[in-house]
CSV table of C-alpha atoms and ligand atoms in Angstrom, one decimal:
chain,number,residue,atom,x,y,z
Q,1,MET,CA,-46.1,-46.4,47.0
Q,2,LYS,CA,-43.0,-48.1,45.9
Q,3,GLN,CA,-43.9,-48.0,42.5
Q,4,THR,CA,-43.6,-43.5,42.7
Q,5,ALA,CA,-39.8,-43.6,44.7
Q,6,ALA,CA,-38.8,-45.5,41.3
Q,7,MET,CA,-40.8,-44.0,38.5
Q,8,TRP,CA,-38.8,-40.8,41.4
Q,9,LYS,CA,-35.7,-42.1,41.2
Q,10,LYS,CA,-36.4,-42.6,36.5
Q,11,THR,CA,-36.8,-38.9,36.7
Q,12,VAL,CA,-34.0,-38.1,38.3
Q,13,PHE,CA,-31.5,-40.1,36.6
Q,14,CYS,CA,-32.9,-39.2,33.4
Q,15,LEU,CA,-32.7,-35.2,34.4
Q,16,LEU,CA,-29.3,-35.8,35.8
Q,17,GLY,CA,-28.5,-37.2,32.3
Q,18,LEU,CA,-29.7,-34.4,30.0
Q,19,ILE,CA,-28.1,-31.7,32.5
Q,20,GLY,CA,-24.8,-34.3,32.1
Q,21,MET,CA,-25.9,-34.1,28.7
Q,22,VAL,CA,-25.9,-30.4,28.0
Q,23,ILE,CA,-23.1,-29.3,30.5
Q,24,LEU,CA,-20.6,-31.6,27.7
Q,25,LEU,CA,-22.3,-29.6,25.1
Q,26,ALA,CA,-21.4,-26.6,26.3
Q,27,ALA,CA,-18.2,-27.7,27.2
Q,28,THR,CA,-17.1,-29.0,23.7
Q,29,THR,CA,-18.4,-26.3,22.6
Q,30,ALA,CA,-16.1,-23.8,24.9
Q,31,VAL,CA,-13.1,-25.6,24.6
Q,32,PHE,CA,-13.5,-25.4,20.4
Q,33,PHE,CA,-13.6,-21.1,20.5
Q,34,LEU,CA,-10.8,-21.3,23.1
Q,35,ALA,CA,-9.0,-23.3,20.8
Q,36,LEU,CA,-10.2,-21.2,17.3
Q,37,GLU,CA,-8.4,-18.0,18.8
Q,38,TRP,CA,-5.5,-19.5,20.4
Q,39,SER,CA,-4.7,-20.4,16.9
Q,40,GLU,CA,-3.1,-17.5,15.3
Q,41,PRO,CA,-0.9,-16.2,17.9
Q,42,ASP,CA,-0.3,-19.5,18.2
Q,43,ALA,CA,0.6,-19.5,14.8
Q,44,ALA,CA,2.4,-16.3,13.9
Q,45,GLN,CA,4.7,-17.0,17.3
Q,46,ALA,CA,5.9,-20.2,15.8
Q,47,ALA,CA,6.0,-18.4,12.5
Q,48,SER,CA,8.5,-15.8,14.3
Q,49,SER,CA,10.6,-18.8,16.3
Q,50,ALA,CA,11.2,-20.9,14.2
Q,51,SER,CA,11.6,-18.8,9.6
Q,52,PRO,CA,15.5,-18.1,9.2
Q,53,ALA,CA,14.7,-14.5,6.9
Q,54,GLN,CA,12.9,-13.0,10.3
Q,55,ALA,CA,15.4,-13.9,12.5
Q,56,ALA,CA,17.9,-12.7,9.5
Q,57,GLN,CA,16.0,-9.7,8.9
Q,58,SER,CA,15.0,-8.6,12.5
Q,59,SER,CA,19.1,-7.3,12.0
Q,60,LEU,CA,19.0,-6.1,9.2
Q,61,ASN,CA,17.1,-2.8,8.1
Q,62,THR,CA,18.5,-1.0,6.5
Q,63,TRP,CA,22.4,-2.1,5.1
Q,64,GLU,CA,25.9,-0.8,5.5
Q,65,PHE,CA,29.2,-1.7,3.2
Q,66,THR,CA,32.5,-1.3,4.5
Q,67,GLY,CA,33.7,-3.2,1.0
Q,68,GLN,CA,33.6,-5.8,-1.3
Q,69,LEU,CA,33.9,-9.2,-0.1
Q,70,GLU,CA,36.5,-11.3,-2.0
Q,71,ASP,CA,33.6,-13.7,-3.2
Q,72,TRP,CA,33.3,-12.3,-7.3
Q,73,ARG,CA,29.9,-13.5,-7.4
Q,74,LEU,CA,29.6,-10.7,-4.3
Q,75,LEU,CA,30.3,-8.3,-5.9
Q,76,LEU,CA,27.9,-4.4,-4.7
Q,77,VAL,CA,27.5,-2.1,-7.5
Q,78,ASN,CA,24.3,0.3,-7.5
Q,79,ASN,CA,23.8,3.9,-6.8
Q,80,THR,CA,25.8,4.6,-4.0
Q,81,ILE,CA,29.1,2.2,-4.3
Q,82,SER,CA,30.4,2.5,-8.4
Q,83,MET,CA,32.1,-0.5,-10.1
Q,84,PRO,CA,35.6,-0.8,-8.5
Q,85,LYS,CA,37.6,0.3,-11.6
Q,86,ASP,CA,40.3,-3.2,-11.4
Q,87,LYS,CA,37.2,-5.6,-11.5
Q,88,MET,CA,36.8,-5.5,-15.0
Q,89,PRO,CA,35.1,-9.0,-16.4
Q,90,ASP,CA,37.2,-11.1,-18.7
Q,91,LEU,CA,34.2,-10.8,-21.4
Q,92,GLU,CA,32.2,-14.1,-23.2
Q,93,THR,CA,29.3,-13.3,-26.3
Q,94,VAL,CA,26.5,-15.8,-26.0
Q,95,GLY,CA,23.7,-14.9,-28.5
Q,96,ILE,CA,23.7,-10.7,-28.4
Q,97,ILE,CA,24.6,-10.4,-25.1
Q,98,GLN,CA,28.7,-10.0,-23.7
Q,99,VAL,CA,28.1,-11.4,-20.0
Q,100,ASP,CA,31.3,-12.2,-17.5
Q,101,ARG,CA,32.5,-15.3,-18.8
Q,102,ARG,CA,32.7,-17.2,-15.5
Q,103,ILE,CA,28.9,-17.5,-15.8
Q,104,VAL,CA,28.1,-18.5,-19.0
Q,105,ASP,CA,28.4,-22.4,-18.1
Q,106,ASP,CA,25.5,-21.6,-15.8
Q,107,LEU,CA,23.9,-19.3,-18.0
Q,108,GLN,CA,23.7,-21.8,-21.0
Q,109,ALA,CA,22.3,-24.5,-18.5
Q,110,MET,CA,19.6,-22.9,-17.3
Q,111,LEU,CA,18.9,-21.2,-21.4
Q,112,LYS,CA,18.3,-25.0,-22.2
Q,113,THR,CA,16.0,-26.3,-19.3
Q,114,ALA,CA,14.2,-22.6,-19.5
Q,115,SER,CA,14.0,-24.4,-23.3
Q,116,GLY,CA,13.4,-27.7,-22.6
Q,117,ASP,CA,10.5,-27.1,-20.5
Q,118,GLY,CA,9.2,-25.1,-22.7
Q,119,VAL,CA,9.6,-21.2,-22.1
Q,120,GLU,CA,11.6,-19.7,-24.2
Q,121,LEU,CA,13.9,-17.0,-22.7
Q,122,THR,CA,15.9,-14.7,-24.5
Q,123,LEU,CA,18.8,-12.3,-23.4
Q,124,SER,CA,18.4,-8.5,-23.9
Q,125,SER,CA,21.4,-6.6,-22.6
Q,126,GLY,CA,24.3,-8.5,-20.1
Q,127,TYR,CA,27.6,-6.3,-19.8
Q,128,ARG,CA,27.4,-2.9,-20.7
Q,129,SER,CA,30.8,-0.9,-21.0
Q,130,GLU,CA,30.7,2.5,-18.7
Q,131,GLU,CA,30.5,5.0,-21.7
Q,132,ARG,CA,27.7,2.7,-23.0
Q,133,GLN,CA,26.0,3.2,-19.3
Q,134,GLU,CA,27.2,7.1,-19.7
Q,135,GLU,CA,25.4,7.8,-23.6
Q,136,LEU,CA,22.1,5.7,-21.8
Q,137,PHE,CA,22.1,8.8,-18.8
Q,138,GLN,CA,22.1,11.5,-21.1
Q,139,LYS,CA,19.6,10.0,-23.8
Q,140,ALA,CA,17.3,10.6,-20.4
Q,141,VAL,CA,18.5,13.4,-19.2
Q,142,GLU,CA,18.0,14.3,-23.0
Q,143,ASP,CA,14.2,13.4,-23.3
Q,144,ASN,CA,12.7,15.0,-20.2
Q,145,ARG,CA,14.7,18.2,-20.3
Q,146,PHE,CA,12.6,17.6,-24.8
Q,147,LEU,CA,9.7,17.4,-21.7
Q,148,GLY,CA,10.7,20.8,-20.4
Q,149,MET,CA,12.9,20.3,-17.3
Q,150,ASN,CA,15.3,22.0,-16.4
Q,151,LEU,CA,18.6,20.4,-15.9
Q,152,GLU,CA,18.9,19.5,-12.3
Q,153,MET,CA,15.3,18.2,-12.8
Q,154,ALA,CA,16.3,15.9,-15.7
Q,155,GLU,CA,18.9,14.6,-14.4
Q,156,ALA,CA,17.4,13.5,-11.1
Q,157,VAL,CA,14.4,11.9,-12.2
Q,158,ALA,CA,16.6,10.2,-15.2
Q,159,ALA,CA,18.3,8.9,-12.4
Q,160,GLU,CA,15.2,7.2,-10.9
Q,161,SER,CA,15.1,4.8,-13.8
Q,162,VAL,CA,18.5,4.8,-15.2
Q,163,ALA,CA,22.2,4.3,-13.0
Q,164,ARG,CA,25.1,6.5,-13.9
Q,165,ALA,CA,27.9,5.5,-15.6
Q,166,GLY,CA,30.3,3.5,-13.1
Q,167,HIS,CA,26.5,2.2,-11.0
Q,168,SER,CA,25.3,0.3,-13.7
Q,169,GLU,CA,25.1,-3.3,-12.7
Q,170,HIS,CA,25.3,-4.4,-16.4
Q,171,ASN,CA,29.1,-2.6,-16.0
Q,172,THR,CA,29.8,-6.2,-13.4
Q,173,GLY,CA,29.3,-8.7,-16.6
Q,174,LEU,CA,26.9,-10.3,-13.8
Q,175,ALA,CA,23.5,-8.7,-15.2
Q,176,ILE,CA,20.9,-10.1,-17.7
Q,177,ASP,CA,17.8,-8.7,-18.8
Q,178,PHE,CA,15.5,-10.8,-20.5
Q,179,ASN,CA,12.9,-11.1,-22.3
Q,180,GLY,CA,12.9,-7.5,-24.2
Q,181,VAL,CA,13.1,-5.6,-20.8
Q,182,LEU,CA,9.5,-5.2,-20.8
Q,183,GLU,CA,6.5,-3.8,-17.6
Q,184,THR,CA,4.6,-6.4,-17.8
Q,185,PHE,CA,7.6,-8.7,-18.4
Q,186,ASP,CA,6.5,-10.3,-14.7
Q,187,GLU,CA,2.6,-11.7,-16.3
Q,188,THR,CA,4.4,-14.1,-18.0
Q,189,PRO,CA,5.3,-17.8,-17.7
Q,190,GLU,CA,9.4,-17.1,-17.9
Q,191,TYR,CA,8.7,-14.8,-15.6
Q,192,ARG,CA,7.4,-17.3,-13.5
Q,193,TRP,CA,9.7,-20.2,-14.9
Q,194,LEU,CA,12.5,-17.8,-13.3
Q,195,GLN,CA,11.0,-17.3,-10.1
Q,196,ARG,CA,11.1,-21.0,-9.7
Q,197,HIS,CA,14.3,-21.5,-10.9
Q,198,ALA,CA,16.6,-19.2,-11.4
Q,199,TYR,CA,18.7,-19.9,-8.3
Q,200,GLU,CA,19.2,-23.4,-8.9
Q,201,TYR,CA,21.2,-22.6,-11.6
Q,202,GLY,CA,22.7,-19.0,-9.6
Q,203,PHE,CA,20.8,-16.1,-10.6
Q,204,VAL,CA,18.4,-13.8,-7.9
Q,205,LEU,CA,15.9,-11.1,-9.0
Q,206,ARG,CA,18.4,-7.9,-8.1
Q,207,TYR,CA,15.4,-5.6,-8.1
Q,208,PRO,CA,12.4,-6.9,-5.8
Q,209,GLN,CA,9.3,-4.5,-5.6
Q,210,GLU,CA,9.4,-5.4,-1.8
Q,211,LYS,CA,12.9,-4.2,-1.3
Q,212,SER,CA,13.0,-0.9,-3.4
Q,213,GLU,CA,14.0,0.7,-0.3
Q,214,LEU,CA,17.0,-0.9,-0.1
Q,215,THR,CA,18.3,-1.8,-3.2
Q,216,GLY,CA,17.4,2.1,-5.0
Q,217,ILE,CA,16.1,0.7,-7.9
Q,218,ARG,CA,11.9,-0.4,-8.5
Q,219,PHE,CA,11.0,-3.6,-9.2
Q,220,GLU,CA,12.4,-4.8,-12.4
Q,221,PRO,CA,11.3,-8.4,-12.9
Q,222,TRP,CA,13.4,-8.9,-16.3
Q,223,HIS,CA,16.6,-8.2,-14.1
Q,224,PHE,CA,18.1,-10.7,-12.8
Q,225,ARG,CA,21.8,-11.1,-11.3
Q,226,TYR,CA,23.8,-14.2,-11.3
Q,227,VAL,CA,25.5,-14.6,-8.0
Q,228,GLY,CA,26.3,-18.8,-8.3
Q,229,GLN,CA,23.9,-21.4,-6.5
Q,230,GLU,CA,25.5,-21.1,-2.7
Q,231,HIS,CA,24.4,-17.7,-2.4
Q,232,ALA,CA,21.8,-17.8,-4.5
Q,233,GLU,CA,19.7,-20.0,-2.2
Q,234,LYS,CA,21.1,-18.5,0.4
Q,235,MET,CA,19.3,-15.6,-0.2
Q,236,ARG,CA,16.4,-16.8,-1.7
Q,237,LEU,CA,15.7,-18.9,2.2
Q,238,LEU,CA,16.7,-15.3,4.8
Q,239,ASN,CA,14.8,-13.1,1.8
Q,240,LEU,CA,17.5,-11.1,1.1
Q,241,CYS,CA,18.4,-8.2,-1.5
Q,242,LEU,CA,22.4,-8.5,-2.0
Q,243,GLU,CA,23.0,-5.5,-0.1
Q,244,GLU,CA,21.6,-7.3,2.9
Q,245,TYR,CA,22.9,-10.2,2.4
Q,246,VAL,CA,26.5,-8.7,1.7
Q,247,THR,CA,25.6,-7.1,4.9
Q,248,TYR,CA,24.6,-10.4,6.5
Q,249,LEU,CA,27.9,-11.7,5.2
Q,250,THR,CA,29.8,-8.9,6.3
Q,251,ALA,CA,29.1,-9.0,10.1
Q,252,GLN,CA,28.7,-13.2,10.3
Q,253,GLN,CA,32.5,-12.5,9.2
Q,254,ASN,CA,33.2,-9.9,11.7
Q,255,HIS,CA,31.6,-11.5,14.9
Q,256,SER,CA,34.3,-15.7,13.3
M,301,LIG,ZN1,18.6,-4.2,-16.3
């Protein structure tokens, strides 16, 4: 009798132990899957509150221009804003191009480091006069006319790839086209080097793919613009193109 009672006790303990283990296993599995499910929204939430770029951009779905900023490095010229007549740059020749002489030291330092890293950057285009820009535009219009377009159409299509006189950033002397202006430049080590290091010398990719609606210009991997190191770093951090950055700084000035 005693023996049977002891056996029963043993069996009950074993059963209880087994049930306990099953419950523990189920609980662990449930916690694991719940954690998995929660981890994604949590990460997204953390990113939105932590990223200064998203904070800056949420207020910048568009851009607004109320006048050139005092800083010469932030001169803004695009399809709607023309080159101010009184900002004609003082030019200096580097290789086969001319640029604003104030950017020459940074440009040469960048070329030198790139070369040391085994990357050969060549200068294809720098400063362009308004006359030269108009020639380029008219040439594009003629080409389109030759293809059978009427004048209005030919000019509209030309404007998609060539700026009108006074509306090219090359009029500022602060823009540079690298390595032969090739559509495939973004597949080269030179482009990848610029993506990583250009900002250290004050240059930014001026017409990024994802900003073409704001800049009014399609992706141009070869075209870089000097804005100075401090601004280049900030633009990179906040992920802003020049139109957005000028809008952002103007808003900040107005608030202070
Ligand atoms: Zn260019």
